mmCIF file of C-alpha atoms in Angstrom:
data_model
loop_
_atom_site.group_PDB
_atom_site.id
_atom_site.type_symbol
_atom_site.label_atom_id
_atom_site.label_comp_id
_atom_site.label_asym_id
_atom_site.label_seq_id
_atom_site.Cartn_x
_atom_site.Cartn_y
_atom_site.Cartn_z
ATOM 1 C CA VAL A 17 1.538 38.922 -17.075
ATOM 2 C CA SER A 18 -0.556 39.473 -13.874
ATOM 3 C CA LEU A 19 1.511 40.313 -10.821
ATOM 4 C CA SER A 20 -1.391 40.036 -8.133
ATOM 5 C CA GLY A 21 -2.150 36.531 -6.291
ATOM 6 C CA VAL A 22 0.221 33.626 -6.297
ATOM 7 C CA HIS A 23 2.112 32.755 -9.258
ATOM 8 C CA ILE A 24 4.445 29.858 -9.809
ATOM 9 C CA ILE A 25 7.461 29.943 -12.515
ATOM 10 C CA GLN A 26 9.141 26.785 -13.471
ATOM 11 C CA GLU A 27 12.669 26.868 -15.010
ATOM 12 C CA ILE A 28 14.076 23.355 -16.381
ATOM 13 C CA MET A 29 17.663 23.530 -18.002
ATOM 14 C CA GLY A 30 19.902 20.688 -18.942
ATOM 15 C CA CYS A 31 21.514 18.358 -21.253
ATOM 16 C CA GLU A 32 20.873 14.694 -22.381
ATOM 17 C CA GLN A 33 22.668 11.841 -24.575
ATOM 18 C CA ASP A 34 21.059 9.613 -26.730
ATOM 19 C CA ASP A 35 22.643 6.093 -26.081
ATOM 20 C CA GLU A 36 22.515 5.033 -29.863
ATOM 21 C CA THR A 37 23.738 8.080 -31.377
ATOM 22 C CA LYS A 38 25.627 9.842 -28.782
ATOM 23 C CA GLN A 39 23.833 12.753 -29.905
ATOM 24 C CA THR A 40 23.798 15.681 -27.043
ATOM 25 C CA VAL A 41 20.622 17.637 -26.773
ATOM 26 C CA ALA A 42 20.343 20.675 -24.635
ATOM 27 C CA PHE A 43 17.627 22.643 -23.474
ATOM 28 C CA LYS A 44 16.326 25.815 -21.583
ATOM 29 C CA LEU A 45 12.953 26.313 -21.004
ATOM 30 C CA TYR A 46 10.560 28.266 -18.732
ATOM 31 C CA GLY A 47 6.756 27.772 -17.522
ATOM 32 C CA TYR A 48 4.420 30.026 -16.064
ATOM 33 C CA ASN A 49 1.369 28.758 -13.836
ATOM 34 C CA GLY A 50 1.659 25.019 -14.985
ATOM 35 C CA GLU A 51 2.015 26.023 -18.932
ATOM 36 C CA ASP A 52 4.726 26.285 -21.164
ATOM 37 C CA PHE A 53 5.862 29.941 -21.293
ATOM 38 C CA ILE A 54 8.995 30.302 -23.231
ATOM 39 C CA ARG A 55 12.320 28.553 -24.205
ATOM 40 C CA PHE A 56 15.627 29.472 -25.657
ATOM 41 C CA ASP A 57 16.885 28.163 -29.006
ATOM 42 C CA ILE A 58 20.327 27.566 -29.158
ATOM 43 C CA GLU A 59 21.028 27.443 -33.114
ATOM 44 C CA THR A 60 19.963 31.372 -33.355
ATOM 45 C CA GLU A 61 20.471 32.362 -29.725
ATOM 46 C CA LYS A 62 16.943 33.941 -29.442
ATOM 47 C CA TRP A 63 13.833 33.076 -27.198
ATOM 48 C CA ILE A 64 10.607 31.343 -29.030
ATOM 49 C CA THR A 65 7.747 31.704 -26.928
ATOM 50 C CA SER A 66 5.145 29.177 -25.901
ATOM 51 C CA ASN A 67 2.527 31.456 -24.547
ATOM 52 C CA PRO A 68 1.040 34.951 -26.075
ATOM 53 C CA LEU A 69 1.828 36.190 -22.408
ATOM 54 C CA ALA A 70 5.626 36.071 -23.144
ATOM 55 C CA LYS A 71 6.047 38.138 -26.070
ATOM 56 C CA THR A 72 7.475 41.324 -23.872
ATOM 57 C CA THR A 73 9.841 39.074 -21.930
ATOM 58 C CA LYS A 74 11.113 37.438 -25.644
ATOM 59 C CA GLN A 75 11.929 41.039 -26.727
ATOM 60 C CA GLU A 76 13.700 42.055 -23.711
ATOM 61 C CA TRP A 77 15.787 38.830 -23.601
ATOM 62 C CA ASP A 78 16.375 38.707 -27.083
ATOM 63 C CA ARG A 79 18.200 41.815 -26.722
ATOM 64 C CA LYS A 80 20.352 40.363 -24.187
ATOM 65 C CA THR A 81 22.743 39.090 -26.610
ATOM 66 C CA ALA A 82 25.825 38.524 -24.549
ATOM 67 C CA SER A 83 23.943 36.488 -22.240
ATOM 68 C CA ASN A 84 22.472 34.418 -24.780
ATOM 69 C CA GLY A 85 25.850 33.411 -26.030
ATOM 70 C CA VAL A 86 26.848 32.307 -22.496
ATOM 71 C CA TRP A 87 23.734 30.096 -22.167
ATOM 72 C CA LYS A 88 24.659 28.687 -25.721
ATOM 73 C CA ASN A 89 28.031 28.064 -24.806
ATOM 74 C CA PHE A 90 26.954 26.556 -21.436
ATOM 75 C CA LEU A 91 24.401 24.098 -23.043
ATOM 76 C CA THR A 92 26.235 23.098 -25.828
ATOM 77 C CA THR A 93 29.831 22.617 -24.070
ATOM 78 C CA VAL A 94 29.863 23.018 -20.463
ATOM 79 C CA CYS A 95 26.886 21.032 -19.849
ATOM 80 C CA PRO A 96 27.667 17.812 -21.904
ATOM 81 C CA ASP A 97 31.175 17.888 -20.099
ATOM 82 C CA MET A 98 29.747 18.158 -16.777
ATOM 83 C CA MET A 99 27.648 15.183 -17.650
ATOM 84 C CA LYS A 100 30.136 12.974 -18.973
ATOM 85 C CA MET A 101 31.784 13.712 -15.952
ATOM 86 C CA TYR A 102 29.398 13.095 -13.439
ATOM 87 C CA PHE A 103 28.605 9.527 -15.161
ATOM 88 C CA ASN A 104 32.042 8.426 -15.350
ATOM 89 C CA ASP A 105 32.389 9.251 -11.649
ATOM 90 C CA ALA A 106 29.304 7.556 -10.725
ATOM 91 C CA LYS A 107 30.385 4.437 -12.976
ATOM 92 C CA ASN A 108 33.495 4.377 -11.234
ATOM 93 C CA GLN A 109 31.770 4.712 -7.673
ATOM 94 C CA ARG A 110 29.576 1.964 -8.527
ATOM 95 C CA HIS A 111 32.693 -0.410 -9.209
ATOM 96 C CA ARG A 112 34.927 0.627 -6.514
ATOM 97 C CA LEU A 113 34.626 -0.112 -2.960
ATOM 98 C CA PRO A 114 35.517 2.604 -0.056
ATOM 99 C CA ASP A 115 39.291 3.027 -0.335
ATOM 100 C CA LYS A 116 39.046 1.739 3.635
ATOM 101 C CA LEU A 117 38.222 -1.722 2.232
ATOM 102 C CA SER A 118 40.935 -1.593 -0.535
ATOM 103 C CA HIS A 119 43.056 -4.029 1.165
ATOM 104 C CA VAL A 120 40.476 -6.406 2.492
ATOM 105 C CA THR A 121 39.862 -10.121 1.107
ATOM 106 C CA ILE A 122 36.324 -10.902 1.196
ATOM 107 C CA PRO A 123 35.442 -14.652 0.438
ATOM 108 C CA PRO A 124 32.888 -15.445 -1.549
ATOM 109 C CA SER A 125 29.366 -17.353 -1.260
ATOM 110 C CA VAL A 126 29.203 -20.267 -3.389
ATOM 111 C CA SER A 127 26.626 -22.310 -4.611
ATOM 112 C CA LEU A 128 25.866 -25.211 -7.170
ATOM 113 C CA LEU A 129 23.037 -24.683 -9.658
ATOM 114 C CA GLN A 130 21.629 -26.630 -12.364
ATOM 115 C CA MET A 131 18.638 -25.682 -14.376
ATOM 116 C CA THR A 132 17.466 -29.595 -15.465
ATOM 117 C CA PRO A 133 18.653 -32.430 -14.583
ATOM 118 C CA SER A 134 20.432 -32.780 -17.827
ATOM 119 C CA SER A 135 22.067 -29.330 -17.551
ATOM 120 C CA PRO A 136 25.542 -28.616 -16.997
ATOM 121 C CA VAL A 137 26.227 -28.266 -13.134
ATOM 122 C CA THR A 138 27.217 -24.381 -12.344
ATOM 123 C CA CYS A 139 29.657 -23.409 -9.720
ATOM 124 C CA HIS A 140 28.623 -19.822 -8.811
ATOM 125 C CA ALA A 141 30.651 -17.454 -6.589
ATOM 126 C CA THR A 142 29.764 -13.855 -5.866
ATOM 127 C CA GLY A 143 30.360 -11.113 -3.308
ATOM 128 C CA PHE A 144 34.044 -11.853 -3.230
ATOM 129 C CA TYR A 145 36.486 -9.011 -3.206
ATOM 130 C CA PRO A 146 39.103 -8.350 -4.892
ATOM 131 C CA ASP A 147 38.928 -9.689 -8.393
ATOM 132 C CA ARG A 148 42.388 -11.310 -8.409
ATOM 133 C CA ALA A 149 40.350 -14.745 -8.536
ATOM 134 C CA MET A 150 40.123 -18.113 -10.232
ATOM 135 C CA MET A 151 37.528 -20.958 -10.216
ATOM 136 C CA PHE A 152 37.903 -24.291 -11.697
ATOM 137 C CA TRP A 153 36.779 -27.844 -11.569
ATOM 138 C CA ARG A 154 39.048 -30.542 -10.423
ATOM 139 C CA LYS A 155 38.699 -34.451 -9.986
ATOM 140 C CA ASP A 156 40.281 -36.049 -7.410
ATOM 141 C CA GLY A 157 42.481 -33.371 -6.365
ATOM 142 C CA VAL A 158 43.625 -32.743 -10.015
ATOM 143 C CA GLU A 159 42.160 -29.514 -12.066
ATOM 144 C CA ILE A 160 40.136 -30.922 -15.281
ATOM 145 C CA HIS A 161 39.334 -29.023 -18.566
ATOM 146 C CA GLU A 162 37.740 -31.289 -20.549
ATOM 147 C CA HIS A 163 33.514 -30.565 -20.387
ATOM 148 C CA VAL A 164 34.075 -27.312 -18.495
ATOM 149 C CA LYS A 165 33.590 -23.798 -19.154
ATOM 150 C CA LYS A 166 34.994 -20.995 -17.196
ATOM 151 C CA GLY A 167 33.155 -17.768 -17.373
ATOM 152 C CA GLU A 168 34.357 -14.155 -17.011
ATOM 153 C CA ILE A 169 34.554 -12.022 -13.924
ATOM 154 C CA PHE A 170 31.445 -9.759 -13.717
ATOM 155 C CA HIS A 171 31.277 -6.712 -11.215
ATOM 156 C CA ASN A 172 28.510 -6.650 -8.695
ATOM 157 C CA HIS A 173 26.444 -3.591 -7.911
ATOM 158 C CA ASP A 174 27.868 -3.287 -4.331
ATOM 159 C CA GLY A 175 31.483 -3.289 -5.295
ATOM 160 C CA THR A 176 32.468 -7.141 -5.175
ATOM 161 C CA PHE A 177 32.444 -9.541 -7.793
ATOM 162 C CA GLN A 178 30.966 -12.914 -9.024
ATOM 163 C CA LEU A 179 32.660 -15.726 -11.195
ATOM 164 C CA SER A 180 30.883 -19.101 -12.753
ATOM 165 C CA VAL A 181 32.568 -22.197 -13.994
ATOM 166 C CA ASN A 182 29.958 -25.007 -15.583
ATOM 167 C CA MET A 183 30.793 -28.380 -15.718
ATOM 168 C CA ASN A 184 28.873 -31.112 -18.232
ATOM 169 C CA VAL A 185 27.872 -33.939 -15.809
ATOM 170 C CA SER A 186 26.056 -35.868 -18.298
ATOM 171 C CA SER A 187 28.682 -38.905 -18.585
ATOM 172 C CA VAL A 188 29.899 -38.639 -14.775
ATOM 173 C CA PRO A 189 28.606 -42.142 -13.324
ATOM 174 C CA ALA A 190 26.414 -41.182 -10.000
ATOM 175 C CA GLU A 191 29.274 -42.943 -7.866
ATOM 176 C CA ASP A 192 31.975 -40.552 -9.443
ATOM 177 C CA TRP A 193 30.157 -37.653 -8.217
ATOM 178 C CA MET A 194 31.890 -37.167 -4.749
ATOM 179 C CA SER A 195 35.178 -37.469 -6.499
ATOM 180 C CA TYR A 196 34.567 -33.828 -8.432
ATOM 181 C CA SER A 197 34.698 -30.496 -6.773
ATOM 182 C CA CYS A 198 34.922 -26.738 -7.571
ATOM 183 C CA VAL A 199 37.610 -24.636 -5.929
ATOM 184 C CA PHE A 200 37.891 -20.932 -5.666
ATOM 185 C CA GLN A 201 40.916 -19.620 -5.242
ATOM 186 C CA PHE A 202 42.333 -16.268 -4.458
ATOM 187 C CA SER A 203 45.626 -15.082 -5.965
ATOM 188 C CA GLY A 204 48.540 -15.165 -3.561
ATOM 189 C CA VAL A 205 46.231 -16.772 -1.290
ATOM 190 C CA GLU A 206 47.021 -20.466 0.084
ATOM 191 C CA ASP A 207 43.508 -21.167 1.356
ATOM 192 C CA ASN A 208 41.005 -22.388 -0.891
ATOM 193 C CA ILE A 209 37.262 -22.797 -1.064
ATOM 194 C CA ILE A 210 36.158 -25.960 -1.934
ATOM 195 C CA THR A 211 32.445 -27.299 -2.667
ATOM 196 C CA LYS A 212 31.804 -31.021 -3.403
ATOM 197 C CA LEU A 213 30.075 -31.992 -6.402
ATOM 198 C CA ASN A 214 27.002 -33.308 -4.483
ATOM 199 C CA LYS A 215 23.389 -33.515 -5.677
ATOM 200 C CA SER A 216 22.094 -32.815 -1.918
ATOM 201 C CA VAL A 217 23.541 -29.396 -2.411
ATOM 202 C CA ILE A 218 22.842 -28.422 -5.714
ATOM 203 C CA ARG A 219 20.012 -25.551 -6.229
ATOM 204 C CA THR A 220 17.481 -26.647 -8.965
ATOM 205 C CA ASN A 221 14.485 -25.274 -10.875
ATOM 206 C CA TRP A 222 12.952 -28.521 -9.927
ATOM 207 C CA GLY A 223 13.826 -28.790 -6.131
ATOM 208 C CA LYS A 224 14.431 -26.689 -2.933
ATOM 209 C CA ASN A 225 18.168 -27.342 -2.114
ATOM 210 C CA GLU A 226 20.297 -25.347 0.204
ATOM 211 C CA ASN A 227 23.838 -25.301 -0.625
ATOM 212 C CA ARG A 228 26.404 -26.531 1.973
ATOM 213 C CA THR A 229 29.817 -25.233 1.019
ATOM 214 C CA ASP A 230 32.661 -26.927 2.484
ATOM 215 C CA LYS A 231 34.181 -24.690 5.251
ATOM 216 C CA SER A 232 37.257 -26.962 5.688
ATOM 217 C CA GLU A 233 39.465 -24.587 3.463
ATOM 218 C CA LYS A 234 37.477 -21.118 3.423
ATOM 219 C CA HIS A 235 39.483 -18.198 3.626
ATOM 220 C CA SER A 236 38.206 -15.503 5.982
ATOM 221 C CA ALA A 237 37.981 -11.937 5.457
ATOM 222 C CA VAL A 238 41.414 -10.166 6.847
ATOM 223 C CA LEU A 239 42.828 -6.887 6.955
#
């Protein structure tokens, strides 16, 4: 290897896990001036050349059996453990608001959605915190269960949550629509967020309508 002029040495080391098989593959290799140079073989604890210029380096590094044993342990044990730890931490952080918000109640934005005129009406709440919440449809102030399908609570990327509840309105006469309402309710909180079943506020795929949530019982964020 020539030492005159400017040369670039690159090292790539790490491990990755196959999402399907859950098998971990580790690697440690070097590049020289933009070309593959030499790589470490975990099974044999030897170095494999990718360039004729790496022959001398291979001979020298193969003799470092103690160091090669350390690299094998790091790549097969330490690296996968670190990867799992960082992955779990990142997943937990993604689903958790900062500690200073742990005692805050954040109300949702509620929308009524309908794909087609014959589709169920979806009452969708998003951006709320914490997840101790429920949502349901009611008629004339009484909760109903017939023709209603409740969804699960899902995480948003910012640590808040979303929830939906559908109601089949195909058999509801037009004059009765205003007697139905969607209710969002935090556990342990008296105030509810109520959204009347009103065609003028339903967001659809065939028209542009703005949602206007009933503010009369909206719960504010409190510390």
